[in-house]
Amino acid sequence: MRILLVKLSSLGDVVHNLPVASDIRRAFPDATIDWVTEAQYAPLVALHPAIHAVFPVHLRALKKAWWQPSRWSLFFDDKARLAAQRYDAIIDTQGLVKSALVARWANGPIAGFDRTSVREPFATHWYRQIFAVAREQHAVVRNRALAAGVLKMDVTPACDYGLVIPASAPTKQGQAIAKPYVVLMHATSRPDKTWPVASWVTLGRALNDRGWQVVLLSGNVDEHRRSGEIAAGLANARAVEAMPLNDVAVLLAGAHAVVGVDTGLAHLAVALNRPTVGIYLTTRPALTGLYDGTNPPTRIISLGGGSVVQPAHVSVDAVIDAVDGVVH
């Protein structure tokens, strides 16, 4: 049996789909499982041993510079590679028009959420099978439920993200980071999700007082500048430049603990079984927050849970108490 998983982006969504690959491998040990995703997430997906092949697509690159012929060449190359594949089942857990169209590039029956539970109802136009999955559930639960319905398989309550991280990997940093260290992730896609610099500095000092080095992640020049601003107020801190996701995974896998705002890297830390604290100021953690499948969770804590109209207040003391709570 050949199966294609369609989850293009973003990072958190991709991480939340990893347990689907684990479920399929457990139920069908001989199945061939492929995955199509945005190119920047392909190295991460490849770290799951159940995945046979990763098909990267470059939709974001095309959107940023659609007038460049080279971007269209990439697009048509991506499409041609998928068009050469045939599957027994294609499962679109993204539920968007663009993901349904990409799924259609491959050959095989496409399945997805029905109109009441999909993110963009018009996407169902391309589905041969549709399944109702309640929206008021965590994304991991929804993804697993959809795949279980498509393949008629039983899933266990336990959540296995399945990532296997190499012992080491080359990075731009040029030197190892001394342990124990705590990774802080201040950057996020929306300004309303950010936590104040002063709060990060106060948190970092408390972590230094516990004997832990602070490592600050960055994805671009502006975020690295902010990391440097936070690091400048700490006795033992290191601002890390942007690096590939597989290298970030190695860094996170070695962390004593991780603290982050609503960002995909916080979900990656959970997938790597790291004690993780999430700060949710304007989003709802019940639906897309940290998730490890345990009830009650013992190594993850999501704080906050407000809205853009009424952001949650998350104090430094609450975060420090949470870190102490997840580190055993």
mmCIF file of C-alpha atoms in Angstrom:
data_model
loop_
_atom_site.group_PDB
_atom_site.id
_atom_site.type_symbol
_atom_site.label_atom_id
_atom_site.label_comp_id
_atom_site.label_asym_id
_atom_site.label_seq_id
_atom_site.Cartn_x
_atom_site.Cartn_y
_atom_site.Cartn_z
ATOM 1 C CA MET A 1 0.000 0.000 0.000
ATOM 2 C CA ARG A 2 1.291 3.456 -0.945
ATOM 3 C CA ILE A 3 0.094 6.504 0.992
ATOM 4 C CA LEU A 4 0.754 10.213 0.452
ATOM 5 C CA LEU A 5 0.403 12.692 3.317
ATOM 6 C CA VAL A 6 -0.290 16.282 2.307
ATOM 7 C CA LYS A 7 0.662 18.878 4.913
ATOM 8 C CA LEU A 8 2.410 21.835 3.327
ATOM 9 C CA SER A 9 2.878 24.352 6.145
ATOM 10 C CA SER A 10 3.353 25.973 8.564
ATOM 11 C CA LEU A 11 5.938 24.459 10.925
ATOM 12 C CA GLY A 12 3.502 23.878 13.770
ATOM 13 C CA ASP A 13 1.005 22.262 11.389
ATOM 14 C CA VAL A 14 3.712 20.006 9.975
ATOM 15 C CA VAL A 15 4.791 18.934 13.471
ATOM 16 C CA HIS A 16 1.168 18.221 14.392
ATOM 17 C CA ASN A 17 0.938 15.843 11.434
ATOM 18 C CA LEU A 18 3.955 13.716 12.392
ATOM 19 C CA PRO A 19 1.920 11.375 14.657
ATOM 20 C CA VAL A 20 -0.131 10.394 11.605
ATOM 21 C CA ALA A 21 2.965 8.833 10.047
ATOM 22 C CA SER A 22 3.638 6.953 13.292
ATOM 23 C CA ASP A 23 0.040 5.686 13.424
ATOM 24 C CA ILE A 24 0.199 4.422 9.836
ATOM 25 C CA ARG A 25 3.530 2.687 10.359
ATOM 26 C CA ARG A 26 2.157 0.960 13.466
ATOM 27 C CA ALA A 27 -0.998 -0.211 11.689
ATOM 28 C CA PHE A 28 0.594 -1.053 8.333
ATOM 29 C CA PRO A 29 4.266 -1.967 8.832
ATOM 30 C CA ASP A 30 4.826 -2.624 5.115
ATOM 31 C CA ALA A 31 3.153 0.526 3.791
ATOM 32 C CA THR A 32 5.125 3.079 1.791
ATOM 33 C CA ILE A 33 4.463 6.521 3.266
ATOM 34 C CA ASP A 34 5.418 9.648 1.340
ATOM 35 C CA TRP A 35 4.834 13.281 2.285
ATOM 36 C CA VAL A 36 4.542 16.502 0.306
ATOM 37 C CA THR A 37 5.444 19.712 2.136
ATOM 38 C CA GLU A 38 6.921 23.168 1.611
ATOM 39 C CA ALA A 39 10.625 22.889 0.813
ATOM 40 C CA GLN A 40 11.823 24.501 4.040
ATOM 41 C CA TYR A 41 10.149 21.760 6.123
ATOM 42 C CA ALA A 42 11.374 18.816 4.061
ATOM 43 C CA PRO A 43 14.544 18.213 6.152
ATOM 44 C CA LEU A 44 12.416 17.963 9.292
ATOM 45 C CA VAL A 45 9.879 15.546 7.777
ATOM 46 C CA ALA A 46 12.783 13.395 6.589
ATOM 47 C CA LEU A 47 13.794 12.835 10.229
ATOM 48 C CA HIS A 48 10.734 10.583 10.690
ATOM 49 C CA PRO A 49 11.882 7.021 9.913
ATOM 50 C CA ALA A 50 8.442 5.996 8.626
ATOM 51 C CA ILE A 51 8.659 8.463 5.735
ATOM 52 C CA HIS A 52 9.931 6.867 2.541
ATOM 53 C CA ALA A 53 10.186 9.996 0.390
ATOM 54 C CA VAL A 54 9.593 13.701 0.928
ATOM 55 C CA PHE A 55 8.368 15.751 -2.017
ATOM 56 C CA PRO A 56 9.220 19.421 -1.481
ATOM 57 C CA VAL A 57 7.136 22.123 -3.133
ATOM 58 C CA HIS A 58 8.069 25.755 -3.531
ATOM 59 C CA LEU A 59 4.722 27.559 -3.387
ATOM 60 C CA ARG A 60 5.979 30.202 -0.969
ATOM 61 C CA ALA A 61 8.991 30.910 -3.156
ATOM 62 C CA LEU A 62 6.688 31.342 -6.148
ATOM 63 C CA LYS A 63 4.380 33.669 -4.222
ATOM 64 C CA LYS A 64 7.296 35.894 -3.190
ATOM 65 C CA ALA A 65 8.660 36.287 -6.738
ATOM 66 C CA TRP A 66 6.057 34.980 -9.191
ATOM 67 C CA TRP A 67 7.524 37.076 -12.005
ATOM 68 C CA GLN A 68 10.819 35.169 -12.014
ATOM 69 C CA PRO A 69 11.001 32.311 -14.582
ATOM 70 C CA SER A 70 13.190 30.258 -12.229
ATOM 71 C CA ARG A 71 10.392 30.136 -9.655
ATOM 72 C CA TRP A 72 7.957 28.805 -12.256
ATOM 73 C CA SER A 73 10.514 26.194 -13.295
ATOM 74 C CA LEU A 74 10.658 24.993 -9.696
ATOM 75 C CA PHE A 75 6.858 24.898 -9.566
ATOM 76 C CA PHE A 76 6.523 22.761 -12.692
ATOM 77 C CA ASP A 77 9.369 20.460 -11.599
ATOM 78 C CA ASP A 78 7.608 19.902 -8.265
ATOM 79 C CA LYS A 79 4.352 19.144 -10.070
ATOM 80 C CA ALA A 80 6.000 16.736 -12.504
ATOM 81 C CA ARG A 81 7.641 14.731 -9.701
ATOM 82 C CA LEU A 82 4.303 14.225 -7.973
ATOM 83 C CA ALA A 83 2.494 13.515 -11.243
ATOM 84 C CA ALA A 84 4.788 10.516 -11.721
ATOM 85 C CA GLN A 85 3.559 8.951 -8.456
ATOM 86 C CA ARG A 86 0.554 6.703 -7.886
ATOM 87 C CA TYR A 87 -0.983 6.098 -4.441
ATOM 88 C CA ASP A 88 -3.663 3.957 -2.896
ATOM 89 C CA ALA A 89 -4.625 6.843 -0.608
ATOM 90 C CA ILE A 90 -3.810 10.565 -0.552
ATOM 91 C CA ILE A 91 -4.676 12.216 2.776
ATOM 92 C CA ASP A 92 -4.937 16.012 2.874
ATOM 93 C CA THR A 93 -4.905 17.010 6.528
ATOM 94 C CA GLN A 94 -4.283 20.666 5.611
ATOM 95 C CA GLY A 95 -7.800 21.285 4.365
ATOM 96 C CA LEU A 96 -6.971 24.245 2.133
ATOM 97 C CA VAL A 97 -7.655 24.822 -1.549
ATOM 98 C CA LYS A 98 -3.915 24.969 -2.247
ATOM 99 C CA SER A 99 -3.229 21.678 -0.432
ATOM 100 C CA ALA A 100 -6.105 19.979 -2.267
ATOM 101 C CA LEU A 101 -4.736 21.197 -5.599
ATOM 102 C CA VAL A 102 -1.246 19.911 -4.736
ATOM 103 C CA ALA A 103 -2.758 16.577 -3.685
ATOM 104 C CA ARG A 104 -4.422 16.433 -7.097
ATOM 105 C CA TRP A 105 -1.023 16.541 -8.796
ATOM 106 C CA ALA A 106 -0.425 12.947 -7.653
ATOM 107 C CA ASN A 107 -2.450 9.992 -8.897
ATOM 108 C CA GLY A 108 -4.852 8.399 -6.442
ATOM 109 C CA PRO A 109 -8.021 8.987 -4.429
ATOM 110 C CA ILE A 110 -7.861 12.098 -2.219
ATOM 111 C CA ALA A 111 -9.460 12.159 1.221
ATOM 112 C CA GLY A 112 -9.996 15.053 3.606
ATOM 113 C CA PHE A 113 -12.270 16.741 6.113
ATOM 114 C CA ASP A 114 -15.902 17.377 5.163
ATOM 115 C CA ARG A 115 -17.327 20.864 4.640
ATOM 116 C CA THR A 116 -18.294 21.257 8.298
ATOM 117 C CA SER A 117 -14.798 20.503 9.587
ATOM 118 C CA VAL A 118 -12.418 21.589 6.822
ATOM 119 C CA ARG A 119 -10.641 24.962 6.961
ATOM 120 C CA GLU A 120 -11.634 25.984 3.431
ATOM 121 C CA PRO A 121 -14.876 24.263 2.334
ATOM 122 C CA PHE A 122 -14.158 24.596 -1.398
ATOM 123 C CA ALA A 123 -11.217 22.204 -0.938
ATOM 124 C CA THR A 124 -13.718 19.336 -0.620
ATOM 125 C CA HIS A 125 -14.439 19.713 -4.341
ATOM 126 C CA TRP A 126 -11.352 17.586 -5.021
ATOM 127 C CA TYR A 127 -11.890 14.948 -2.325
ATOM 128 C CA ARG A 128 -13.220 11.509 -3.190
ATOM 129 C CA GLN A 129 -13.744 10.704 0.493
ATOM 130 C CA ILE A 130 -14.771 13.144 3.202
ATOM 131 C CA PHE A 131 -14.886 12.707 6.959
ATOM 132 C CA ALA A 132 -16.505 14.779 9.685
ATOM 133 C CA VAL A 133 -14.007 15.529 12.460
ATOM 134 C CA ALA A 134 -15.089 17.939 15.196
ATOM 135 C CA ARG A 135 -13.280 21.268 14.938
ATOM 136 C CA GLU A 136 -13.115 21.931 18.680
ATOM 137 C CA GLN A 137 -10.266 19.462 19.156
ATOM 138 C CA HIS A 138 -6.531 19.824 19.111
ATOM 139 C CA ALA A 139 -4.975 19.734 15.633
ATOM 140 C CA VAL A 140 -3.047 16.534 16.439
ATOM 141 C CA VAL A 141 -6.275 14.768 17.408
ATOM 142 C CA ARG A 142 -8.009 15.959 14.228
ATOM 143 C CA ASN A 143 -5.181 14.850 11.952
ATOM 144 C CA ARG A 144 -5.007 11.404 13.536
ATOM 145 C CA ALA A 145 -8.786 10.995 13.413
ATOM 146 C CA LEU A 146 -8.899 11.835 9.710
ATOM 147 C CA ALA A 147 -6.151 9.348 8.845
ATOM 148 C CA ALA A 148 -7.804 6.684 11.007
ATOM 149 C CA GLY A 149 -11.070 7.179 9.139
ATOM 150 C CA VAL A 150 -9.444 7.036 5.715
ATOM 151 C CA LEU A 151 -7.400 3.906 6.405
ATOM 152 C CA LYS A 152 -9.869 2.271 8.824
ATOM 153 C CA MET A 153 -7.193 1.857 11.461
ATOM 154 C CA ASP A 154 -7.275 2.001 15.238
ATOM 155 C CA VAL A 155 -5.111 4.600 16.977
ATOM 156 C CA THR A 156 -3.887 4.524 20.547
ATOM 157 C CA PRO A 157 -4.269 7.486 22.934
ATOM 158 C CA ALA A 158 -0.476 7.734 23.129
ATOM 159 C CA CYS A 159 0.972 10.312 20.732
ATOM 160 C CA ASP A 160 4.224 9.402 18.974
ATOM 161 C CA TYR A 161 5.816 12.164 16.904
ATOM 162 C CA GLY A 162 8.408 9.650 15.750
ATOM 163 C CA LEU A 163 11.368 11.943 15.080
ATOM 164 C CA VAL A 164 14.840 10.408 15.224
ATOM 165 C CA ILE A 165 17.536 13.028 15.698
ATOM 166 C CA PRO A 166 21.189 12.422 14.773
ATOM 167 C CA ALA A 167 23.719 12.712 17.575
ATOM 168 C CA SER A 168 25.227 15.806 16.020
ATOM 169 C CA ALA A 169 24.898 18.025 13.001
ATOM 170 C CA PRO A 170 26.909 20.844 11.429
ATOM 171 C CA THR A 171 25.667 24.342 12.250
ATOM 172 C CA LYS A 172 26.685 27.893 11.461
ATOM 173 C CA GLN A 173 27.696 28.400 15.055
ATOM 174 C CA GLY A 174 31.028 26.640 14.797
ATOM 175 C CA GLN A 175 31.162 25.395 18.369
ATOM 176 C CA ALA A 176 29.152 23.219 20.724
ATOM 177 C CA ILE A 177 26.851 24.777 23.291
ATOM 178 C CA ALA A 178 27.691 23.868 26.854
ATOM 179 C CA LYS A 179 25.043 21.978 28.818
ATOM 180 C CA PRO A 180 22.792 22.447 30.641
ATOM 181 C CA TYR A 181 21.084 25.058 28.525
ATOM 182 C CA VAL A 182 17.534 26.348 28.161
ATOM 183 C CA VAL A 183 16.332 27.483 24.743
ATOM 184 C CA LEU A 184 14.209 30.645 24.608
ATOM 185 C CA MET A 185 12.146 31.324 21.490
ATOM 186 C CA HIS A 186 10.933 34.929 21.455
ATOM 187 C CA ALA A 187 10.201 35.233 17.728
ATOM 188 C CA THR A 188 6.824 34.599 16.157
ATOM 189 C CA SER A 189 4.955 35.358 12.951
ATOM 190 C CA ARG A 190 2.650 37.993 14.472
ATOM 191 C CA PRO A 191 3.592 40.998 16.641
ATOM 192 C CA ASP A 192 0.587 40.441 18.918
ATOM 193 C CA LYS A 193 2.041 37.081 19.965
ATOM 194 C CA THR A 194 5.321 38.536 21.244
ATOM 195 C CA TRP A 195 6.347 38.771 24.887
ATOM 196 C CA PRO A 196 8.247 41.914 26.022
ATOM 197 C CA VAL A 197 12.042 41.975 25.859
ATOM 198 C CA ALA A 198 12.190 43.015 29.530
ATOM 199 C CA SER A 199 10.238 39.887 30.474
ATOM 200 C CA TRP A 200 12.641 37.658 28.546
ATOM 201 C CA VAL A 201 15.595 39.305 30.282
ATOM 202 C CA THR A 202 14.057 38.776 33.731
ATOM 203 C CA LEU A 203 13.287 35.141 32.864
ATOM 204 C CA GLY A 204 16.812 34.630 31.518
ATOM 205 C CA ARG A 205 18.365 35.946 34.727
ATOM 206 C CA ALA A 206 16.296 33.503 36.775
ATOM 207 C CA LEU A 207 17.474 30.654 34.533
ATOM 208 C CA ASN A 208 21.097 31.810 34.865
ATOM 209 C CA ASP A 209 20.657 31.827 38.634
ATOM 210 C CA ARG A 210 19.720 28.137 38.390
ATOM 211 C CA GLY A 211 23.014 27.416 36.650
ATOM 212 C CA TRP A 212 21.582 27.130 33.137
ATOM 213 C CA GLN A 213 22.945 28.836 30.053
ATOM 214 C CA VAL A 214 20.323 30.623 27.943
ATOM 215 C CA VAL A 215 20.255 30.027 24.189
ATOM 216 C CA LEU A 216 18.166 32.392 22.058
ATOM 217 C CA LEU A 217 16.949 31.221 18.648
ATOM 218 C CA SER A 218 16.478 33.474 15.632
ATOM 219 C CA GLY A 219 15.106 32.942 12.160
ATOM 220 C CA ASN A 220 16.258 36.143 10.465
ATOM 221 C CA VAL A 221 18.393 39.253 10.955
ATOM 222 C CA ASP A 222 15.755 41.210 12.872
ATOM 223 C CA GLU A 223 15.079 38.319 15.234
ATOM 224 C CA HIS A 224 18.812 37.850 15.782
ATOM 225 C CA ARG A 225 19.109 41.521 16.690
ATOM 226 C CA ARG A 226 16.381 41.058 19.300
ATOM 227 C CA SER A 227 18.126 37.932 20.586
ATOM 228 C CA GLY A 228 21.272 39.988 21.032
ATOM 229 C CA GLU A 229 19.351 42.632 22.925
ATOM 230 C CA ILE A 230 18.045 40.010 25.357
ATOM 231 C CA ALA A 231 21.419 38.270 25.648
ATOM 232 C CA ALA A 232 23.116 41.569 26.488
ATOM 233 C CA GLY A 233 21.168 41.712 29.737
ATOM 234 C CA LEU A 234 22.220 38.221 30.852
ATOM 235 C CA ALA A 235 25.355 36.827 32.455
ATOM 236 C CA ASN A 236 25.362 33.564 30.497
ATOM 237 C CA ALA A 237 23.548 33.666 27.181
ATOM 238 C CA ARG A 238 24.115 33.000 23.522
ATOM 239 C CA ALA A 239 22.203 34.403 20.564
ATOM 240 C CA VAL A 240 22.129 31.808 17.781
ATOM 241 C CA GLU A 241 21.858 32.775 14.130
ATOM 242 C CA ALA A 242 19.335 31.217 11.750
ATOM 243 C CA MET A 243 20.055 27.610 10.810
ATOM 244 C CA PRO A 244 18.321 24.776 8.929
ATOM 245 C CA LEU A 245 15.461 23.037 10.707
ATOM 246 C CA ASN A 246 17.316 19.754 11.067
ATOM 247 C CA ASP A 247 20.110 21.598 12.893
ATOM 248 C CA VAL A 248 17.555 23.383 15.070
ATOM 249 C CA ALA A 249 16.119 19.965 15.935
ATOM 250 C CA VAL A 250 19.529 18.798 17.136
ATOM 251 C CA LEU A 251 19.868 21.912 19.297
ATOM 252 C CA LEU A 252 16.396 21.514 20.795
ATOM 253 C CA ALA A 253 16.906 17.795 21.423
ATOM 254 C CA GLY A 254 19.805 18.608 23.755
ATOM 255 C CA ALA A 255 18.011 21.335 25.718
ATOM 256 C CA HIS A 256 17.342 21.042 29.440
ATOM 257 C CA ALA A 257 14.070 22.906 28.824
ATOM 258 C CA VAL A 258 12.444 25.137 26.220
ATOM 259 C CA VAL A 259 10.315 28.276 26.579
ATOM 260 C CA GLY A 260 8.579 29.833 23.592
ATOM 261 C CA VAL A 261 5.727 31.996 22.456
ATOM 262 C CA ASP A 262 3.162 30.649 19.978
ATOM 263 C CA THR A 263 5.636 29.406 17.381
ATOM 264 C CA GLY A 264 6.169 26.193 15.479
ATOM 265 C CA LEU A 265 9.539 25.624 17.124
ATOM 266 C CA ALA A 266 7.826 25.207 20.502
ATOM 267 C CA HIS A 267 5.778 22.374 19.004
ATOM 268 C CA LEU A 268 8.976 20.877 17.624
ATOM 269 C CA ALA A 269 10.463 20.909 21.129
ATOM 270 C CA VAL A 270 7.451 18.932 22.385
ATOM 271 C CA ALA A 271 7.847 16.490 19.500
ATOM 272 C CA LEU A 272 11.424 15.963 20.677
ATOM 273 C CA ASN A 273 10.165 15.200 24.201
ATOM 274 C CA ARG A 274 11.738 18.282 25.764
ATOM 275 C CA PRO A 275 10.179 19.935 28.843
ATOM 276 C CA THR A 276 8.458 22.904 27.235
ATOM 277 C CA VAL A 277 6.546 25.983 28.388
ATOM 278 C CA GLY A 278 4.394 27.850 25.885
ATOM 279 C CA ILE A 279 3.300 31.488 26.225
ATOM 280 C CA TYR A 280 -0.033 32.124 24.482
ATOM 281 C CA LEU A 281 -1.072 35.759 24.554
ATOM 282 C CA THR A 282 -3.616 36.043 21.719
ATOM 283 C CA THR A 283 -4.291 32.438 20.670
ATOM 284 C CA ARG A 284 -6.058 29.399 22.131
ATOM 285 C CA PRO A 285 -3.704 26.617 23.272
ATOM 286 C CA ALA A 286 -6.601 24.145 23.559
ATOM 287 C CA LEU A 287 -6.738 23.879 19.764
ATOM 288 C CA THR A 288 -3.188 24.488 18.584
ATOM 289 C CA GLY A 289 -1.103 24.631 21.764
ATOM 290 C CA LEU A 290 1.531 22.277 23.085
ATOM 291 C CA TYR A 291 0.370 18.668 22.879
ATOM 292 C CA ASP A 292 2.017 15.392 23.885
ATOM 293 C CA GLY A 293 -1.022 13.142 24.247
ATOM 294 C CA THR A 294 -0.690 12.663 28.010
ATOM 295 C CA ASN A 295 -3.493 13.531 30.413
ATOM 296 C CA PRO A 296 -2.626 15.390 32.492
ATOM 297 C CA PRO A 297 0.586 16.509 30.777
ATOM 298 C CA THR A 298 3.676 16.437 32.981
ATOM 299 C CA ARG A 299 6.420 17.843 30.737
ATOM 300 C CA ILE A 300 4.544 20.633 28.963
ATOM 301 C CA ILE A 301 2.617 23.673 30.182
ATOM 302 C CA SER A 302 0.712 26.198 28.053
ATOM 303 C CA LEU A 303 0.166 29.551 29.744
ATOM 304 C CA GLY A 304 -2.291 32.264 28.742
ATOM 305 C CA GLY A 305 -4.930 31.857 26.080
ATOM 306 C CA GLY A 306 -6.351 35.219 25.112
ATOM 307 C CA SER A 307 -7.393 36.886 21.879
ATOM 308 C CA VAL A 308 -6.284 39.785 19.719
ATOM 309 C CA VAL A 309 -9.058 41.868 21.276
ATOM 310 C CA GLN A 310 -8.235 40.790 24.815
ATOM 311 C CA PRO A 311 -4.668 39.471 25.121
ATOM 312 C CA ALA A 312 -3.786 37.274 28.076
ATOM 313 C CA HIS A 313 -1.340 38.506 30.686
ATOM 314 C CA VAL A 314 1.439 36.029 31.372
ATOM 315 C CA SER A 315 3.783 37.072 34.169
ATOM 316 C CA VAL A 316 7.453 36.233 34.436
ATOM 317 C CA ASP A 317 6.800 34.551 37.791
ATOM 318 C CA ALA A 318 4.213 32.274 36.143
ATOM 319 C CA VAL A 319 6.712 31.251 33.467
ATOM 320 C CA ILE A 320 9.468 30.589 36.020
ATOM 321 C CA ASP A 321 7.103 28.456 38.102
ATOM 322 C CA ALA A 322 6.102 26.558 34.940
ATOM 323 C CA VAL A 323 9.732 25.873 34.010
ATOM 324 C CA ASP A 324 10.391 24.542 37.484
ATOM 325 C CA GLY A 325 7.258 22.419 37.141
ATOM 326 C CA VAL A 326 8.238 20.704 33.871
ATOM 327 C CA VAL A 327 11.931 20.146 34.699
ATOM 328 C CA HIS A 328 12.290 17.014 36.770
#
